[in-house]
Amino acid sequence: MDYTKIFVDSIFSGLACAGFSVVFNIRRPVQIFFSSFGGFLSWSVYLLTQPLGNDLLCYFLATVVISIYSEIMARVFRSPVTTFLLVALFPLVPGGGIYYTMEHCISGDTAAFIETGLHTLGIAGSLAVGVLVVSSVTRLWKNIRQRYVRA
């Protein structure tokens, strides 16, 4: 595993996410930095988990890590979780899979179309489930904590 390549790729991922931070009207430079760091973190975790051999698991683990990171940063900056989460998810979005799925569809290669389409849906599902798990656990934790504070 070449850690230098992983680090350089993650840096470029973070820089690309900084551009998306500006597009999403994140105005404070500190928030731009930390939201782009989420992109760095997501791609780093994805690449570091590649030796597991299952890319759906890699996507899931990367999404869980950035969801936790986004929840923490949202509390620190008192802003919505989505400001950090959407920017950090961009490196993980299966754009290439969507492109190749449509290419196979147009060319009439039904077997490749179904294969790439299901794989792309699996990646999207991994991203959704990762966000869902962390947000559900966070909401559950808040509800439990509020009940004990009232009692």
Tab-separated table of C-alpha atoms in Angstrom:
chain	number	residue	atom	x	y	z
A	1	MET	CA	0.000	0.000	0.000
A	2	ASP	CA	1.491	3.301	-1.106
A	3	TYR	CA	0.646	5.782	1.642
A	4	THR	CA	2.186	8.707	-0.245
A	5	LYS	CA	-0.219	8.197	-3.146
A	6	ILE	CA	-3.128	7.885	-0.734
A	7	PHE	CA	-2.126	11.136	0.982
A	8	VAL	CA	-1.694	13.049	-2.299
A	9	ASP	CA	-4.990	11.748	-3.691
A	10	SER	CA	-6.738	12.715	-0.462
A	11	ILE	CA	-5.238	16.222	-0.564
A	12	PHE	CA	-6.594	16.736	-4.075
A	13	SER	CA	-9.943	15.388	-2.971
A	14	GLY	CA	-10.011	17.918	-0.143
A	15	LEU	CA	-9.114	20.740	-2.540
A	16	ALA	CA	-11.926	19.741	-4.878
A	17	CYS	CA	-14.301	19.719	-1.913
A	18	ALA	CA	-13.180	23.239	-1.017
A	19	GLY	CA	-14.528	24.325	-4.398
A	20	PHE	CA	-17.855	22.675	-3.667
A	21	SER	CA	-17.921	24.435	-0.299
A	22	VAL	CA	-17.830	27.752	-2.126
A	23	VAL	CA	-20.544	26.591	-4.525
A	24	PHE	CA	-22.766	25.672	-1.547
A	25	ASN	CA	-22.343	29.203	-0.102
A	26	ILE	CA	-20.358	28.204	2.942
A	27	ARG	CA	-19.027	31.651	3.686
A	28	ARG	CA	-16.763	31.372	6.694
A	29	PRO	CA	-13.202	30.371	5.740
A	30	VAL	CA	-12.928	28.152	8.813
A	31	GLN	CA	-16.030	26.223	7.784
A	32	ILE	CA	-14.712	25.930	4.222
A	33	PHE	CA	-11.515	24.420	5.593
A	34	PHE	CA	-13.277	21.930	7.849
A	35	SER	CA	-15.840	20.918	5.244
A	36	SER	CA	-13.065	20.310	2.707
A	37	PHE	CA	-11.182	18.368	5.381
A	38	GLY	CA	-14.241	16.107	5.439
A	39	GLY	CA	-13.608	15.371	1.752
A	40	PHE	CA	-9.978	14.616	2.565
A	41	LEU	CA	-11.097	12.335	5.376
A	42	SER	CA	-13.695	10.484	3.305
A	43	TRP	CA	-11.308	9.667	0.488
A	44	SER	CA	-8.538	8.721	2.926
A	45	VAL	CA	-10.765	6.258	4.763
A	46	TYR	CA	-12.034	4.822	1.486
A	47	LEU	CA	-8.507	4.253	0.164
A	48	LEU	CA	-7.190	2.907	3.469
A	49	THR	CA	-9.984	0.332	3.650
A	50	GLN	CA	-9.363	-0.943	0.107
A	51	PRO	CA	-7.374	-3.988	1.372
A	52	LEU	CA	-10.635	-5.331	2.837
A	53	GLY	CA	-11.520	-6.357	-0.700
A	54	ASN	CA	-15.184	-5.313	-0.624
A	55	ASP	CA	-15.699	-1.840	-2.033
A	56	LEU	CA	-19.267	-1.577	-0.733
A	57	LEU	CA	-17.887	-2.042	2.779
A	58	CYS	CA	-15.215	0.579	2.047
A	59	TYR	CA	-17.882	3.071	0.985
A	60	PHE	CA	-19.967	2.254	4.046
A	61	LEU	CA	-17.069	2.702	6.479
A	62	ALA	CA	-15.982	5.959	4.838
A	63	THR	CA	-19.549	7.263	5.062
A	64	VAL	CA	-19.839	6.313	8.729
A	65	VAL	CA	-16.589	8.141	9.510
A	66	ILE	CA	-17.564	11.315	7.685
A	67	SER	CA	-21.070	11.227	9.149
A	68	ILE	CA	-19.592	11.153	12.642
A	69	TYR	CA	-17.178	13.917	11.640
A	70	SER	CA	-20.048	16.005	10.234
A	71	GLU	CA	-22.113	15.564	13.402
A	72	ILE	CA	-19.174	16.748	15.514
A	73	MET	CA	-18.395	19.729	13.260
A	74	ALA	CA	-22.069	20.728	13.190
A	75	ARG	CA	-22.065	20.897	16.997
A	76	VAL	CA	-18.787	22.819	17.066
A	77	PHE	CA	-19.873	25.439	14.515
A	78	ARG	CA	-23.586	25.398	15.424
A	79	SER	CA	-24.604	24.839	11.836
A	80	PRO	CA	-26.588	22.116	10.050
A	81	VAL	CA	-24.961	18.733	9.592
A	82	THR	CA	-25.650	18.843	5.857
A	83	THR	CA	-23.196	21.718	5.337
A	84	PHE	CA	-20.361	19.371	6.234
A	85	LEU	CA	-21.873	16.075	5.133
A	86	LEU	CA	-22.762	16.963	1.539
A	87	VAL	CA	-19.330	18.356	0.811
A	88	ALA	CA	-17.604	15.347	2.390
A	89	LEU	CA	-19.752	12.911	0.387
A	90	PHE	CA	-18.716	14.278	-3.003
A	91	PRO	CA	-15.567	12.146	-3.407
A	92	LEU	CA	-17.623	9.026	-2.726
A	93	VAL	CA	-20.471	9.688	-5.174
A	94	PRO	CA	-20.420	6.974	-7.869
A	95	GLY	CA	-20.379	9.301	-10.877
A	96	GLY	CA	-18.273	6.943	-12.962
A	97	GLY	CA	-20.604	4.066	-12.221
A	98	ILE	CA	-23.598	6.088	-13.346
A	99	TYR	CA	-21.801	7.094	-16.532
A	100	TYR	CA	-20.785	3.534	-17.421
A	101	THR	CA	-24.259	2.232	-16.580
A	102	MET	CA	-25.787	4.646	-19.074
A	103	GLU	CA	-23.081	3.892	-21.634
A	104	HIS	CA	-23.881	0.172	-21.462
A	105	CYS	CA	-27.586	0.959	-21.680
A	106	ILE	CA	-27.175	3.038	-24.826
A	107	SER	CA	-24.826	0.543	-26.474
A	108	GLY	CA	-27.303	-2.279	-25.846
A	109	ASP	CA	-25.037	-4.405	-23.629
A	110	THR	CA	-27.744	-5.610	-21.278
A	111	ALA	CA	-25.573	-7.841	-19.092
A	112	ALA	CA	-22.990	-5.099	-18.443
A	113	PHE	CA	-25.799	-2.566	-17.959
A	114	ILE	CA	-27.411	-4.659	-15.225
A	115	GLU	CA	-24.075	-5.484	-13.592
A	116	THR	CA	-22.816	-1.893	-13.416
A	117	GLY	CA	-26.267	-0.585	-12.534
A	118	LEU	CA	-26.632	-2.917	-9.562
A	119	HIS	CA	-23.103	-2.149	-8.400
A	120	THR	CA	-23.768	1.587	-8.625
A	121	LEU	CA	-27.027	1.157	-6.699
A	122	GLY	CA	-25.098	-0.832	-4.092
A	123	ILE	CA	-22.626	2.022	-3.670
A	124	ALA	CA	-25.448	4.550	-3.355
A	125	GLY	CA	-27.146	2.270	-0.833
A	126	SER	CA	-23.937	1.977	1.179
A	127	LEU	CA	-23.689	5.758	1.319
A	128	ALA	CA	-27.317	6.116	2.381
A	129	VAL	CA	-27.138	3.418	5.042
A	130	GLY	CA	-23.914	4.874	6.476
A	131	VAL	CA	-25.532	8.292	6.894
A	132	LEU	CA	-28.746	6.724	8.212
A	133	VAL	CA	-26.981	4.660	10.875
A	134	VAL	CA	-25.003	7.578	12.286
A	135	SER	CA	-27.904	10.043	12.213
A	136	SER	CA	-30.224	7.505	13.861
A	137	VAL	CA	-27.736	6.711	16.614
A	138	THR	CA	-27.143	10.430	17.175
A	139	ARG	CA	-30.867	11.164	17.386
A	140	LEU	CA	-31.383	8.211	19.743
A	141	TRP	CA	-28.526	9.414	21.943
A	142	LYS	CA	-30.023	12.938	22.108
A	143	ASN	CA	-33.451	11.558	23.075
A	144	ILE	CA	-32.028	9.334	25.798
A	145	ARG	CA	-29.919	12.180	27.167
A	146	GLN	CA	-32.905	14.558	27.215
A	147	ARG	CA	-35.026	12.032	29.144
A	148	TYR	CA	-32.374	11.662	31.826
A	149	VAL	CA	-31.911	15.432	32.101
A	150	ARG	CA	-35.674	15.926	32.632
A	151	ALA	CA	-35.845	13.165	35.256
